[in-house]
PDB file of C-alpha atoms in Angstrom:
ATOM      1  CA  UNK A 283       0.000   0.000   0.000  1.00  0.00           C
ATOM      2  CA  UNK A 284       1.333   3.413  -0.903  1.00  0.00           C
ATOM      3  CA  UNK A 285       1.577   5.848   1.945  1.00  0.00           C
ATOM      4  CA  UNK A 286       0.905   9.532   1.283  1.00  0.00           C
ATOM      5  CA  UNK A 287       4.239  10.660   2.792  1.00  0.00           C
ATOM      6  CA  UNK A 288       6.334   8.607   0.388  1.00  0.00           C
ATOM      7  CA  UNK A 289       8.291  10.425  -2.264  1.00  0.00           C
ATOM      8  CA  UNK A 290       7.776   9.980  -5.985  1.00  0.00           C
ATOM      9  CA  UNK A 291      11.004   7.960  -6.131  1.00  0.00           C
ATOM     10  CA  UNK A 292       9.691   5.771  -3.306  1.00  0.00           C
ATOM     11  CA  UNK A 293       6.435   5.200  -5.146  1.00  0.00           C
ATOM     12  CA  UNK A 294       8.296   4.350  -8.351  1.00  0.00           C
ATOM     13  CA  UNK A 295      10.537   1.933  -6.464  1.00  0.00           C
ATOM     14  CA  UNK A 296       7.452   0.332  -4.908  1.00  0.00           C
ATOM     15  CA  UNK A 297       5.924  -0.138  -8.362  1.00  0.00           C
ATOM     16  CA  UNK A 298       9.174  -1.514  -9.799  1.00  0.00           C
ATOM     17  CA  UNK A 299       9.711  -4.066  -7.063  1.00  0.00           C
ATOM     18  CA  UNK A 300       6.232  -5.492  -6.684  1.00  0.00           C
ATOM     19  CA  UNK A 301       6.699  -9.200  -6.141  1.00  0.00           C
ATOM     20  CA  UNK A 302      10.280  -9.281  -7.369  1.00  0.00           C
ATOM     21  CA  UNK A 303      13.598 -10.319  -6.029  1.00  0.00           C
ATOM     22  CA  UNK A 304      16.680  -8.227  -6.654  1.00  0.00           C
ATOM     23  CA  UNK A 305      17.775 -10.790  -9.236  1.00  0.00           C
ATOM     24  CA  UNK A 306      14.525 -10.555 -11.232  1.00  0.00           C
ATOM     25  CA  UNK A 307      14.519  -6.782 -11.012  1.00  0.00           C
ATOM     26  CA  UNK A 308      18.114  -6.612 -12.294  1.00  0.00           C
ATOM     27  CA  UNK A 309      17.258  -9.058 -15.089  1.00  0.00           C
ATOM     28  CA  UNK A 310      14.170  -7.034 -16.049  1.00  0.00           C
ATOM     29  CA  UNK A 311      16.139  -3.793 -16.336  1.00  0.00           C
ATOM     30  CA  UNK A 312      19.045  -5.483 -18.150  1.00  0.00           C
ATOM     31  CA  UNK A 313      16.697  -7.110 -20.669  1.00  0.00           C
ATOM     32  CA  UNK A 314      15.017  -3.755 -21.219  1.00  0.00           C
ATOM     33  CA  UNK A 315      18.400  -2.238 -22.032  1.00  0.00           C
ATOM     34  CA  UNK A 316      19.422  -5.151 -24.268  1.00  0.00           C
ATOM     35  CA  UNK A 317      16.134  -5.198 -26.149  1.00  0.00           C
ATOM     36  CA  UNK A 318      16.149  -1.419 -26.536  1.00  0.00           C
ATOM     37  CA  UNK A 319      19.180  -1.792 -28.816  1.00  0.00           C
ATOM     38  CA  UNK A 320      17.250  -4.006 -31.268  1.00  0.00           C
ATOM     39  CA  UNK A 321      17.919  -2.405 -34.658  1.00  0.00           C
ATOM     40  CA  UNK A 322      14.354  -2.248 -35.957  1.00  0.00           C
ATOM     41  CA  UNK A 323      13.043   1.121 -34.897  1.00  0.00           C
ATOM     42  CA  UNK A 324       9.620   1.210 -33.270  1.00  0.00           C
ATOM     43  CA  UNK A 325       9.596  -2.406 -32.078  1.00  0.00           C
ATOM     44  CA  UNK A 326      11.316  -2.351 -28.693  1.00  0.00           C
ATOM     45  CA  UNK A 327       8.295  -1.516 -26.515  1.00  0.00           C
ATOM     46  CA  UNK A 328       6.392  -4.464 -27.958  1.00  0.00           C
ATOM     47  CA  UNK A 329       9.435  -6.759 -27.661  1.00  0.00           C
ATOM     48  CA  UNK A 330       9.946  -5.794 -24.015  1.00  0.00           C
ATOM     49  CA  UNK A 331       6.254  -6.371 -23.237  1.00  0.00           C
ATOM     50  CA  UNK A 332       6.299  -9.813 -24.851  1.00  0.00           C
ATOM     51  CA  UNK A 333       9.475 -10.837 -22.987  1.00  0.00           C
ATOM     52  CA  UNK A 334       8.179  -9.518 -19.644  1.00  0.00           C
ATOM     53  CA  UNK A 335       4.880 -11.387 -19.965  1.00  0.00           C
ATOM     54  CA  UNK A 336       6.486 -14.585 -21.314  1.00  0.00           C
ATOM     55  CA  UNK A 337       9.055 -14.816 -18.507  1.00  0.00           C
ATOM     56  CA  UNK A 338       7.047 -13.323 -15.642  1.00  0.00           C
ATOM     57  CA  UNK A 339       9.274 -10.263 -15.320  1.00  0.00           C
ATOM     58  CA  UNK A 340       8.323  -6.837 -14.049  1.00  0.00           C
ATOM     59  CA  UNK A 341       6.811  -4.892 -16.954  1.00  0.00           C
ATOM     60  CA  UNK A 342       7.509  -1.389 -15.573  1.00  0.00           C
ATOM     61  CA  UNK A 343      11.142  -2.327 -14.827  1.00  0.00           C
ATOM     62  CA  UNK A 344      11.796  -3.736 -18.284  1.00  0.00           C
ATOM     63  CA  UNK A 345      10.240  -0.643 -19.871  1.00  0.00           C
ATOM     64  CA  UNK A 346      12.361   1.637 -17.653  1.00  0.00           C
ATOM     65  CA  UNK A 347      15.468  -0.136 -18.990  1.00  0.00           C
ATOM     66  CA  UNK A 348      14.080   0.115 -22.524  1.00  0.00           C
ATOM     67  CA  UNK A 349      13.418   3.850 -22.411  1.00  0.00           C
ATOM     68  CA  UNK A 350      16.599   4.746 -20.532  1.00  0.00           C
ATOM     69  CA  UNK A 351      18.703   3.021 -23.190  1.00  0.00           C
ATOM     70  CA  UNK A 352      16.756   4.275 -26.206  1.00  0.00           C
ATOM     71  CA  UNK A 353      19.655   6.476 -27.398  1.00  0.00           C
ATOM     72  CA  UNK A 354      21.754   3.299 -27.644  1.00  0.00           C
ATOM     73  CA  UNK A 355      19.469   2.012 -30.397  1.00  0.00           C
ATOM     74  CA  UNK A 356      20.401   4.954 -32.574  1.00  0.00           C
ATOM     75  CA  UNK A 357      24.065   4.960 -31.590  1.00  0.00           C
ATOM     76  CA  UNK A 358      24.604   1.237 -32.080  1.00  0.00           C
ATOM     77  CA  UNK A 359      22.720   0.731 -35.342  1.00  0.00           C
ATOM     78  CA  UNK A 360      25.720   1.387 -37.606  1.00  0.00           C
ATOM     79  CA  UNK A 361      28.194  -0.636 -35.489  1.00  0.00           C
ATOM     80  CA  UNK A 362      25.711  -3.553 -35.490  1.00  0.00           C
ATOM     81  CA  UNK A 363      25.273  -3.148 -39.253  1.00  0.00           C
ATOM     82  CA  UNK A 364      29.028  -3.160 -39.853  1.00  0.00           C
ATOM     83  CA  UNK A 365      29.543  -6.161 -37.537  1.00  0.00           C
ATOM     84  CA  UNK A 366      26.841  -8.125 -39.380  1.00  0.00           C
ATOM     85  CA  UNK A 367      28.418  -7.237 -42.716  1.00  0.00           C
ATOM     86  CA  UNK A 368      31.804  -8.473 -41.515  1.00  0.00           C
ATOM     87  CA  UNK A 369      30.370 -11.751 -40.194  1.00  0.00           C
ATOM     88  CA  UNK A 370      28.736 -12.632 -43.516  1.00  0.00           C
ATOM     89  CA  UNK A 371      31.511 -11.032 -45.610  1.00  0.00           C
ATOM     90  CA  UNK A 372      29.043  -8.668 -47.294  1.00  0.00           C
ATOM     91  CA  UNK A 373      30.034  -5.476 -49.052  1.00  0.00           C
ATOM     92  CA  UNK A 374      29.538  -2.306 -47.036  1.00  0.00           C
ATOM     93  CA  UNK A 375      26.155  -0.676 -47.374  1.00  0.00           C
ATOM     94  CA  UNK A 376      26.384   2.971 -48.494  1.00  0.00           C
ATOM     95  CA  UNK A 377      25.268   5.174 -45.621  1.00  0.00           C
ATOM     96  CA  UNK A 378      25.436   8.694 -46.987  1.00  0.00           C
ATOM     97  CA  UNK A 379      22.030  10.155 -47.839  1.00  0.00           C
ATOM     98  CA  UNK A 380      23.355  11.323 -51.215  1.00  0.00           C
ATOM     99  CA  UNK A 381      24.483   7.814 -52.178  1.00  0.00           C
ATOM    100  CA  UNK A 382      21.209   6.246 -51.075  1.00  0.00           C
ATOM    101  CA  UNK A 383      19.148   8.869 -52.917  1.00  0.00           C
ATOM    102  CA  UNK A 384      21.140   8.437 -56.111  1.00  0.00           C
ATOM    103  CA  UNK A 385      20.784   4.674 -55.874  1.00  0.00           C
ATOM    104  CA  UNK A 386      17.044   4.993 -55.189  1.00  0.00           C
ATOM    105  CA  UNK A 387      16.614   7.160 -58.296  1.00  0.00           C
ATOM    106  CA  UNK A 388      18.507   4.795 -60.581  1.00  0.00           C
ATOM    107  CA  UNK A 389      17.431   1.456 -59.120  1.00  0.00           C
ATOM    108  CA  UNK A 390      14.632   1.443 -56.535  1.00  0.00           C
ATOM    109  CA  UNK A 391      14.503  -2.370 -56.401  1.00  0.00           C
ATOM    110  CA  UNK A 392      18.215  -2.654 -55.712  1.00  0.00           C
ATOM    111  CA  UNK A 393      17.924   0.078 -53.068  1.00  0.00           C
ATOM    112  CA  UNK A 394      15.157  -1.850 -51.297  1.00  0.00           C
ATOM    113  CA  UNK A 395      17.264  -5.021 -51.403  1.00  0.00           C
ATOM    114  CA  UNK A 396      20.301  -3.185 -49.982  1.00  0.00           C
ATOM    115  CA  UNK A 397      18.240  -1.644 -47.172  1.00  0.00           C
ATOM    116  CA  UNK A 398      16.631  -4.990 -46.332  1.00  0.00           C
ATOM    117  CA  UNK A 399      19.965  -6.827 -46.261  1.00  0.00           C
ATOM    118  CA  UNK A 400      21.408  -3.984 -44.161  1.00  0.00           C
ATOM    119  CA  UNK A 401      18.584  -4.466 -41.671  1.00  0.00           C
ATOM    120  CA  UNK A 402      19.381  -8.182 -41.447  1.00  0.00           C
ATOM    121  CA  UNK A 403      23.083  -7.454 -40.994  1.00  0.00           C
ATOM    122  CA  UNK A 404      22.260  -5.067 -38.134  1.00  0.00           C
ATOM    123  CA  UNK A 405      20.052  -7.704 -36.505  1.00  0.00           C
ATOM    124  CA  UNK A 406      22.883 -10.240 -36.805  1.00  0.00           C
ATOM    125  CA  UNK A 407      25.296  -7.786 -35.162  1.00  0.00           C
ATOM    126  CA  UNK A 408      22.763  -7.196 -32.374  1.00  0.00           C
ATOM    127  CA  UNK A 409      22.343 -10.962 -31.864  1.00  0.00           C
ATOM    128  CA  UNK A 410      26.100 -11.284 -31.377  1.00  0.00           C
ATOM    129  CA  UNK A 411      26.512  -8.369 -28.946  1.00  0.00           C
ATOM    130  CA  UNK A 412      23.218  -8.076 -27.031  1.00  0.00           C
ATOM    131  CA  UNK A 413      23.052 -11.432 -25.188  1.00  0.00           C
ATOM    132  CA  UNK A 414      26.460 -11.212 -23.453  1.00  0.00           C
ATOM    133  CA  UNK A 415      25.986  -7.467 -22.853  1.00  0.00           C
ATOM    134  CA  UNK A 416      22.582  -8.088 -21.257  1.00  0.00           C
ATOM    135  CA  UNK A 417      23.906 -10.920 -19.094  1.00  0.00           C
ATOM    136  CA  UNK A 418      26.833  -8.807 -17.903  1.00  0.00           C
ATOM    137  CA  UNK A 419      24.531  -5.882 -17.114  1.00  0.00           C
ATOM    138  CA  UNK A 420      22.176  -8.150 -15.140  1.00  0.00           C
ATOM    139  CA  UNK A 421      25.102  -9.441 -13.062  1.00  0.00           C
ATOM    140  CA  UNK A 422      26.362  -5.896 -12.440  1.00  0.00           C
ATOM    141  CA  UNK A 423      22.907  -4.580 -11.515  1.00  0.00           C
ATOM    142  CA  UNK A 424      22.094  -7.354  -9.029  1.00  0.00           C
ATOM    143  CA  UNK A 425      24.072  -5.932  -6.043  1.00  0.00           C
ATOM    144  CA  UNK A 426      22.718  -2.455  -6.734  1.00  0.00           C
ATOM    145  CA  UNK A 427      19.142  -3.762  -6.774  1.00  0.00           C
ATOM    146  CA  UNK A 428      19.759  -5.645  -3.504  1.00  0.00           C
ATOM    147  CA  UNK A 429      20.918  -2.417  -1.858  1.00  0.00           C
ATOM    148  CA  UNK A 430      18.023  -0.403  -3.257  1.00  0.00           C
ATOM    149  CA  UNK A 431      15.464  -2.963  -2.139  1.00  0.00           C
ATOM    150  CA  UNK A 432      17.037  -3.202   1.316  1.00  0.00           C
ATOM    151  CA  UNK A 433      16.988   0.584   1.636  1.00  0.00           C
ATOM    152  CA  UNK A 434      13.342   0.699   0.553  1.00  0.00           C
ATOM    153  CA  UNK A 435      12.434  -1.858   3.233  1.00  0.00           C
ATOM    154  CA  UNK A 436      13.852   0.306   6.022  1.00  0.00           C
ATOM    155  CA  UNK A 437      11.375   2.598   7.746  1.00  0.00           C
ATOM    156  CA  UNK A 438      11.915   6.312   7.162  1.00  0.00           C
ATOM    157  CA  UNK A 439      14.252   7.969   9.647  1.00  0.00           C
ATOM    158  CA  UNK A 440      11.467  10.198  10.974  1.00  0.00           C
ATOM    159  CA  UNK A 441       9.381   7.151  11.850  1.00  0.00           C
ATOM    160  CA  UNK A 442      12.162   5.658  13.983  1.00  0.00           C
ATOM    161  CA  UNK A 443      12.901   8.721  16.107  1.00  0.00           C
ATOM    162  CA  UNK A 444      10.832   9.131  19.238  1.00  0.00           C
ATOM    163  CA  UNK A 445      10.606  12.411  21.036  1.00  0.00           C
ATOM    164  CA  UNK A 446      10.759  12.255  24.794  1.00  0.00           C
ATOM    165  CA  UNK A 447       9.389  15.065  26.958  1.00  0.00           C
TER     166      UNK A 447
END
């Protein structure tokens, strides 16, 4: 039950930890971060929801990880793309807008094929990097979540002080 004197952070922590151990909370946040890097834009909220429901994880916690790491999706797209290209020994996809526009004008079908294969290369790069990164993050977050949950279980300092007259 939420008490009126609790801070917003306390209420958020209460929502995040409902029925969870520190391990599950750390895993939820780490999976949110890992899934937020998935290189198909606009899909991560749905992916996180599916994973949270399928594995009984905390939905708010996984979404917090997802939204906190959203800039990583943009920043890691090209490195994932290049990694995927290297793994399958594909030629480098042109990334400059001018090159893509020129290619689209001369050969729209080829442009669509290049963009689609680039998307698959980025997904391959993500599949190589995301699982170990997510596992490492979950391990690193576990002690922090234990401390946060222990701190949240302590009564507020004002409630423990008694005034004697």
